[in-house]
């Protein structure tokens, strides 16, 4: 079965420190992977995607993600966290059976000043 | 500015009532989606439409209905058959190229509360 796992419900990071939000996936076929961010009571915003090519993908707001095929992971990273990065982050993978997205449960990122 | 507009932002419903959530987009996107979001869970797909006058059930379509009479509009009706309708509802759209790549554009959401 195809699935996405975000093993951490919440991640706490001090401002200025690097941050990592973890995502692992299981999919039949080539993995198309995505990260989205959601601020409180708002819709989701697209951050970045991996389709093919370089394993390190750069996205919006200084975020990047590293695709690791052997570990079936697609962790979101940022070198220096900002308080404004505090939000809910979702990882998603494309389901090839119907071309829709399968979503992780989300990880709440809290950046403390 | 181009985008997706959902209304109302907040809605209260009595048990047994049907309610309709509006979703309008001016991005000229072919595909539109409705998701339900509950705390601690990922987004769950209710219905999606890849072209006007056509739509498909998602993972949790029971108790919901949609129509796609215009490219710009994809309203969702939450019927009285939906046993637990209190949730945050998100509408999204994507273009043909973006649909292939999974880049969705979301509205601001509608929060439905059953009294």
mmCIF file of C-alpha atoms in Angstrom:
data_model
loop_
_atom_site.group_PDB
_atom_site.id
_atom_site.type_symbol
_atom_site.label_atom_id
_atom_site.label_comp_id
_atom_site.label_asym_id
_atom_site.label_seq_id
_atom_site.Cartn_x
_atom_site.Cartn_y
_atom_site.Cartn_z
ATOM 1 C CA UNK A 1 0.000 0.000 0.000
ATOM 2 C CA UNK A 2 1.162 3.508 -0.743
ATOM 3 C CA UNK A 3 1.652 5.737 2.254
ATOM 4 C CA UNK A 4 3.429 8.691 3.782
ATOM 5 C CA UNK A 5 4.678 8.848 7.350
ATOM 6 C CA UNK A 6 5.689 11.890 9.333
ATOM 7 C CA UNK A 7 7.035 10.301 12.494
ATOM 8 C CA UNK A 8 7.064 13.464 14.610
ATOM 9 C CA UNK A 9 3.867 15.184 15.656
ATOM 10 C CA UNK A 10 5.847 18.214 16.779
ATOM 11 C CA UNK A 11 9.356 19.558 16.334
ATOM 12 C CA UNK A 12 10.803 22.283 18.550
ATOM 13 C CA UNK A 13 13.785 24.321 17.378
ATOM 14 C CA UNK A 14 15.478 27.432 18.681
ATOM 15 C CA UNK A 15 15.569 30.399 16.337
ATOM 16 C CA UNK A 16 18.755 30.433 14.292
ATOM 17 C CA UNK A 17 19.336 26.697 14.606
ATOM 18 C CA UNK A 18 18.958 24.299 11.682
ATOM 19 C CA UNK A 19 15.678 22.434 11.422
ATOM 20 C CA UNK A 20 14.652 19.085 9.980
ATOM 21 C CA UNK A 21 11.127 17.771 9.520
ATOM 22 C CA UNK A 22 11.080 14.093 8.644
ATOM 23 C CA UNK A 23 9.070 12.250 6.009
ATOM 24 C CA UNK A 24 9.231 8.678 4.783
ATOM 25 C CA UNK A 25 7.170 7.170 2.019
ATOM 26 C CA UNK A 26 6.089 3.945 0.405
ATOM 27 C CA UNK A 27 4.962 4.042 -3.207
ATOM 28 C CA UNK A 28 4.733 1.792 -6.232
ATOM 29 C CA UNK A 29 6.544 3.389 -9.098
ATOM 30 C CA UNK A 30 8.648 6.514 -9.211
ATOM 31 C CA UNK A 31 8.138 8.717 -6.155
ATOM 32 C CA UNK A 32 6.813 12.209 -6.779
ATOM 33 C CA UNK A 33 7.195 13.948 -3.425
ATOM 34 C CA UNK A 34 5.948 17.255 -2.091
ATOM 35 C CA UNK A 35 6.071 19.519 0.926
ATOM 36 C CA UNK A 36 3.339 21.987 1.857
ATOM 37 C CA UNK A 37 3.034 24.424 4.756
ATOM 38 C CA UNK A 38 -0.109 25.517 6.579
ATOM 39 C CA UNK A 39 -0.395 28.528 8.861
ATOM 40 C CA UNK A 40 -3.206 28.537 11.476
ATOM 41 C CA UNK A 41 -6.704 28.581 9.988
ATOM 42 C CA UNK A 42 -5.334 29.003 6.492
ATOM 43 C CA UNK A 43 -5.055 26.905 3.374
ATOM 44 C CA UNK A 44 -1.917 25.012 2.439
ATOM 45 C CA UNK A 45 0.919 26.541 0.439
ATOM 46 C CA UNK A 46 3.235 24.610 -1.837
ATOM 47 C CA UNK A 47 6.889 24.642 -0.712
ATOM 48 C CA UNK A 48 8.788 22.298 -2.997
ATOM 49 C CA UNK A 49 8.689 19.050 -4.927
ATOM 50 C CA UNK A 50 10.921 16.229 -6.083
ATOM 51 C CA UNK A 51 10.122 14.696 -9.456
ATOM 52 C CA UNK A 52 13.477 13.637 -10.777
ATOM 53 C CA UNK A 53 17.057 14.832 -10.932
ATOM 54 C CA UNK A 54 19.133 16.324 -8.129
ATOM 55 C CA UNK A 55 18.415 14.757 -4.753
ATOM 56 C CA UNK A 56 18.583 18.141 -3.032
ATOM 57 C CA UNK A 57 15.586 20.254 -3.931
ATOM 58 C CA UNK A 58 15.332 23.931 -3.096
ATOM 59 C CA UNK A 59 12.015 25.611 -2.467
ATOM 60 C CA UNK A 60 10.284 28.667 -1.075
ATOM 61 C CA UNK A 61 11.263 30.623 2.055
ATOM 62 C CA UNK A 62 14.757 29.120 2.182
ATOM 63 C CA UNK A 63 13.548 25.547 2.635
ATOM 64 C CA UNK A 64 15.122 22.561 0.952
ATOM 65 C CA UNK A 65 14.495 18.841 0.999
ATOM 66 C CA UNK A 66 16.733 15.860 0.496
ATOM 67 C CA UNK A 67 15.470 12.840 -1.399
ATOM 68 C CA UNK A 68 17.027 9.552 -0.299
ATOM 69 C CA UNK A 69 15.874 6.613 -2.370
ATOM 70 C CA UNK A 70 17.554 3.899 -0.306
ATOM 71 C CA UNK A 71 15.966 5.172 2.902
ATOM 72 C CA UNK A 72 12.695 6.150 1.151
ATOM 73 C CA UNK A 73 12.862 9.517 2.848
ATOM 74 C CA UNK A 74 12.257 13.111 1.860
ATOM 75 C CA UNK A 75 13.213 15.254 4.856
ATOM 76 C CA UNK A 76 12.550 18.985 4.880
ATOM 77 C CA UNK A 77 15.413 21.187 6.044
ATOM 78 C CA UNK A 78 16.380 24.772 6.645
ATOM 79 C CA UNK A 79 19.837 25.957 7.735
ATOM 80 C CA UNK A 80 18.619 28.686 10.097
ATOM 81 C CA UNK A 81 15.110 28.685 11.544
ATOM 82 C CA UNK A 82 12.950 31.780 11.917
ATOM 83 C CA UNK A 83 10.107 32.273 14.377
ATOM 84 C CA UNK A 84 7.890 32.892 11.350
ATOM 85 C CA UNK A 85 8.590 29.327 10.163
ATOM 86 C CA UNK A 86 6.319 28.067 12.943
ATOM 87 C CA UNK A 87 3.488 26.257 11.175
ATOM 88 C CA UNK A 88 2.116 22.853 10.244
ATOM 89 C CA UNK A 89 4.078 21.016 7.565
ATOM 90 C CA UNK A 90 2.711 18.281 5.344
ATOM 91 C CA UNK A 91 4.564 15.783 3.207
ATOM 92 C CA UNK A 92 2.739 14.155 0.279
ATOM 93 C CA UNK A 93 3.429 11.552 -2.388
ATOM 94 C CA UNK A 94 1.648 10.992 -5.630
ATOM 95 C CA UNK A 95 -0.600 7.942 -5.820
ATOM 96 C CA UNK A 96 -0.122 6.449 -9.252
ATOM 97 C CA UNK A 97 -3.413 4.545 -9.123
ATOM 98 C CA UNK A 98 -5.491 7.726 -9.387
ATOM 99 C CA UNK A 99 -2.876 10.510 -9.767
ATOM 100 C CA UNK A 100 -3.952 12.107 -6.493
ATOM 101 C CA UNK A 101 -1.795 12.965 -3.486
ATOM 102 C CA UNK A 102 -1.417 10.847 -0.362
ATOM 103 C CA UNK A 103 -0.798 13.066 2.638
ATOM 104 C CA UNK A 104 1.125 12.603 5.832
ATOM 105 C CA UNK A 105 -0.553 13.546 9.115
ATOM 106 C CA UNK A 106 1.480 16.719 9.425
ATOM 107 C CA UNK A 107 4.226 17.946 11.746
ATOM 108 C CA UNK A 108 3.821 21.014 13.878
ATOM 109 C CA UNK A 109 7.005 23.059 13.817
ATOM 110 C CA UNK A 110 7.588 25.443 16.699
ATOM 111 C CA UNK A 111 10.464 27.890 16.511
ATOM 112 C CA UNK A 112 11.289 29.495 19.844
ATOM 113 C CA UNK A 113 12.975 32.910 20.057
ATOM 114 C CA UNK B 1 -5.063 38.695 -8.137
ATOM 115 C CA UNK B 2 -5.566 35.106 -9.189
ATOM 116 C CA UNK B 3 -6.531 32.606 -6.585
ATOM 117 C CA UNK B 4 -9.134 30.414 -4.987
ATOM 118 C CA UNK B 5 -11.984 31.828 -2.943
ATOM 119 C CA UNK B 6 -13.871 29.721 -0.442
ATOM 120 C CA UNK B 7 -16.982 30.871 1.342
ATOM 121 C CA UNK B 8 -18.174 31.051 3.963
ATOM 122 C CA UNK B 9 -15.102 30.958 6.177
ATOM 123 C CA UNK B 10 -17.162 29.812 9.154
ATOM 124 C CA UNK B 11 -20.458 27.952 9.018
ATOM 125 C CA UNK B 12 -22.712 26.497 11.659
ATOM 126 C CA UNK B 13 -25.242 23.835 10.884
ATOM 127 C CA UNK B 14 -27.953 22.127 12.797
ATOM 128 C CA UNK B 15 -28.178 18.375 12.583
ATOM 129 C CA UNK B 16 -30.262 17.238 9.643
ATOM 130 C CA UNK B 17 -29.502 20.254 7.489
ATOM 131 C CA UNK B 18 -27.660 20.253 4.196
ATOM 132 C CA UNK B 19 -25.077 22.971 3.671
ATOM 133 C CA UNK B 20 -23.183 24.049 0.584
ATOM 134 C CA UNK B 21 -19.617 25.334 0.607
ATOM 135 C CA UNK B 22 -18.568 27.539 -2.268
ATOM 136 C CA UNK B 23 -15.270 27.312 -4.131
ATOM 137 C CA UNK B 24 -14.385 29.629 -6.999
ATOM 138 C CA UNK B 25 -11.083 29.910 -8.849
ATOM 139 C CA UNK B 26 -9.837 32.390 -11.430
ATOM 140 C CA UNK B 27 -6.606 30.570 -12.203
ATOM 141 C CA UNK B 28 -8.037 28.920 -15.309
ATOM 142 C CA UNK B 29 -7.233 25.541 -13.806
ATOM 143 C CA UNK B 30 -8.873 22.416 -15.149
ATOM 144 C CA UNK B 31 -8.695 20.312 -11.995
ATOM 145 C CA UNK B 32 -10.369 21.063 -8.679
ATOM 146 C CA UNK B 33 -10.464 19.171 -5.389
ATOM 147 C CA UNK B 34 -12.201 19.072 -2.038
ATOM 148 C CA UNK B 35 -10.353 17.892 1.050
ATOM 149 C CA UNK B 36 -11.389 17.434 4.624
ATOM 150 C CA UNK B 37 -8.947 18.174 7.431
ATOM 151 C CA UNK B 38 -9.347 16.914 10.984
ATOM 152 C CA UNK B 39 -6.877 17.556 13.820
ATOM 153 C CA UNK B 40 -3.937 15.163 13.809
ATOM 154 C CA UNK B 41 -4.816 13.727 10.430
ATOM 155 C CA UNK B 42 -3.609 14.395 6.955
ATOM 156 C CA UNK B 43 -5.869 15.743 4.291
ATOM 157 C CA UNK B 44 -8.504 13.323 3.066
ATOM 158 C CA UNK B 45 -9.857 13.627 -0.445
ATOM 159 C CA UNK B 46 -13.625 13.957 -0.742
ATOM 160 C CA UNK B 47 -14.167 14.591 -4.460
ATOM 161 C CA UNK B 48 -12.143 15.777 -7.387
ATOM 162 C CA UNK B 49 -12.885 17.000 -10.865
ATOM 163 C CA UNK B 50 -10.457 17.019 -13.743
ATOM 164 C CA UNK B 51 -12.774 18.674 -16.253
ATOM 165 C CA UNK B 52 -16.115 20.434 -16.415
ATOM 166 C CA UNK B 53 -19.166 18.184 -16.012
ATOM 167 C CA UNK B 54 -17.078 15.329 -14.665
ATOM 168 C CA UNK B 55 -16.003 14.407 -11.139
ATOM 169 C CA UNK B 56 -14.815 11.392 -9.194
ATOM 170 C CA UNK B 57 -15.238 10.199 -5.657
ATOM 171 C CA UNK B 58 -12.279 10.402 -3.355
ATOM 172 C CA UNK B 59 -11.587 8.379 -0.251
ATOM 173 C CA UNK B 60 -14.426 9.758 1.894
ATOM 174 C CA UNK B 61 -17.216 10.769 -0.508
ATOM 175 C CA UNK B 62 -20.103 9.310 1.505
ATOM 176 C CA UNK B 63 -22.425 12.029 2.749
ATOM 177 C CA UNK B 64 -21.077 14.634 0.328
ATOM 178 C CA UNK B 65 -22.036 15.762 -3.177
ATOM 179 C CA UNK B 66 -20.484 18.091 -5.745
ATOM 180 C CA UNK B 67 -21.163 19.614 -9.131
ATOM 181 C CA UNK B 68 -18.879 21.053 -11.784
ATOM 182 C CA UNK B 69 -21.028 23.008 -14.187
ATOM 183 C CA UNK B 70 -18.438 25.716 -14.759
ATOM 184 C CA UNK B 71 -14.678 25.578 -14.928
ATOM 185 C CA UNK B 72 -14.373 28.220 -12.217
ATOM 186 C CA UNK B 73 -16.720 26.683 -9.672
ATOM 187 C CA UNK B 74 -16.784 23.453 -7.652
ATOM 188 C CA UNK B 75 -19.319 23.667 -4.795
ATOM 189 C CA UNK B 76 -19.467 21.001 -2.115
ATOM 190 C CA UNK B 77 -22.701 20.033 -0.374
ATOM 191 C CA UNK B 78 -22.467 18.402 3.014
ATOM 192 C CA UNK B 79 -25.637 16.407 3.363
ATOM 193 C CA UNK B 80 -27.470 15.207 6.443
ATOM 194 C CA UNK B 81 -26.138 11.745 5.630
ATOM 195 C CA UNK B 82 -22.661 12.813 6.711
ATOM 196 C CA UNK B 83 -22.559 11.627 10.310
ATOM 197 C CA UNK B 84 -19.595 13.650 11.519
ATOM 198 C CA UNK B 85 -19.395 16.780 9.379
ATOM 199 C CA UNK B 86 -17.608 19.084 11.819
ATOM 200 C CA UNK B 87 -14.251 19.747 10.155
ATOM 201 C CA UNK B 88 -12.114 22.167 8.181
ATOM 202 C CA UNK B 89 -12.801 21.909 4.456
ATOM 203 C CA UNK B 90 -10.215 22.870 1.877
ATOM 204 C CA UNK B 91 -10.719 23.449 -1.827
ATOM 205 C CA UNK B 92 -7.787 23.286 -4.217
ATOM 206 C CA UNK B 93 -7.074 23.503 -7.905
ATOM 207 C CA UNK B 94 -4.284 22.626 -10.296
ATOM 208 C CA UNK B 95 -3.492 23.155 -13.938
ATOM 209 C CA UNK B 96 -2.946 20.297 -16.337
ATOM 210 C CA UNK B 97 0.791 20.545 -16.135
ATOM 211 C CA UNK B 98 0.768 21.096 -12.405
ATOM 212 C CA UNK B 99 -1.689 18.258 -11.958
ATOM 213 C CA UNK B 100 0.887 15.993 -13.360
ATOM 214 C CA UNK B 101 3.356 17.373 -10.874
ATOM 215 C CA UNK B 102 1.009 17.606 -7.883
ATOM 216 C CA UNK B 103 1.307 21.327 -7.274
ATOM 217 C CA UNK B 104 -1.998 22.358 -5.776
ATOM 218 C CA UNK B 105 -3.273 25.835 -5.032
ATOM 219 C CA UNK B 106 -5.491 26.009 -1.959
ATOM 220 C CA UNK B 107 -8.240 28.284 -0.761
ATOM 221 C CA UNK B 108 -8.313 29.619 2.796
ATOM 222 C CA UNK B 109 -10.709 26.937 3.959
ATOM 223 C CA UNK B 110 -14.206 26.741 5.430
ATOM 224 C CA UNK B 111 -14.762 25.620 9.003
ATOM 225 C CA UNK B 112 -18.045 23.788 9.472
ATOM 226 C CA UNK B 113 -19.432 23.194 12.941
ATOM 227 C CA UNK B 114 -22.514 21.113 13.621
ATOM 228 C CA UNK B 115 -24.484 22.331 16.604
#
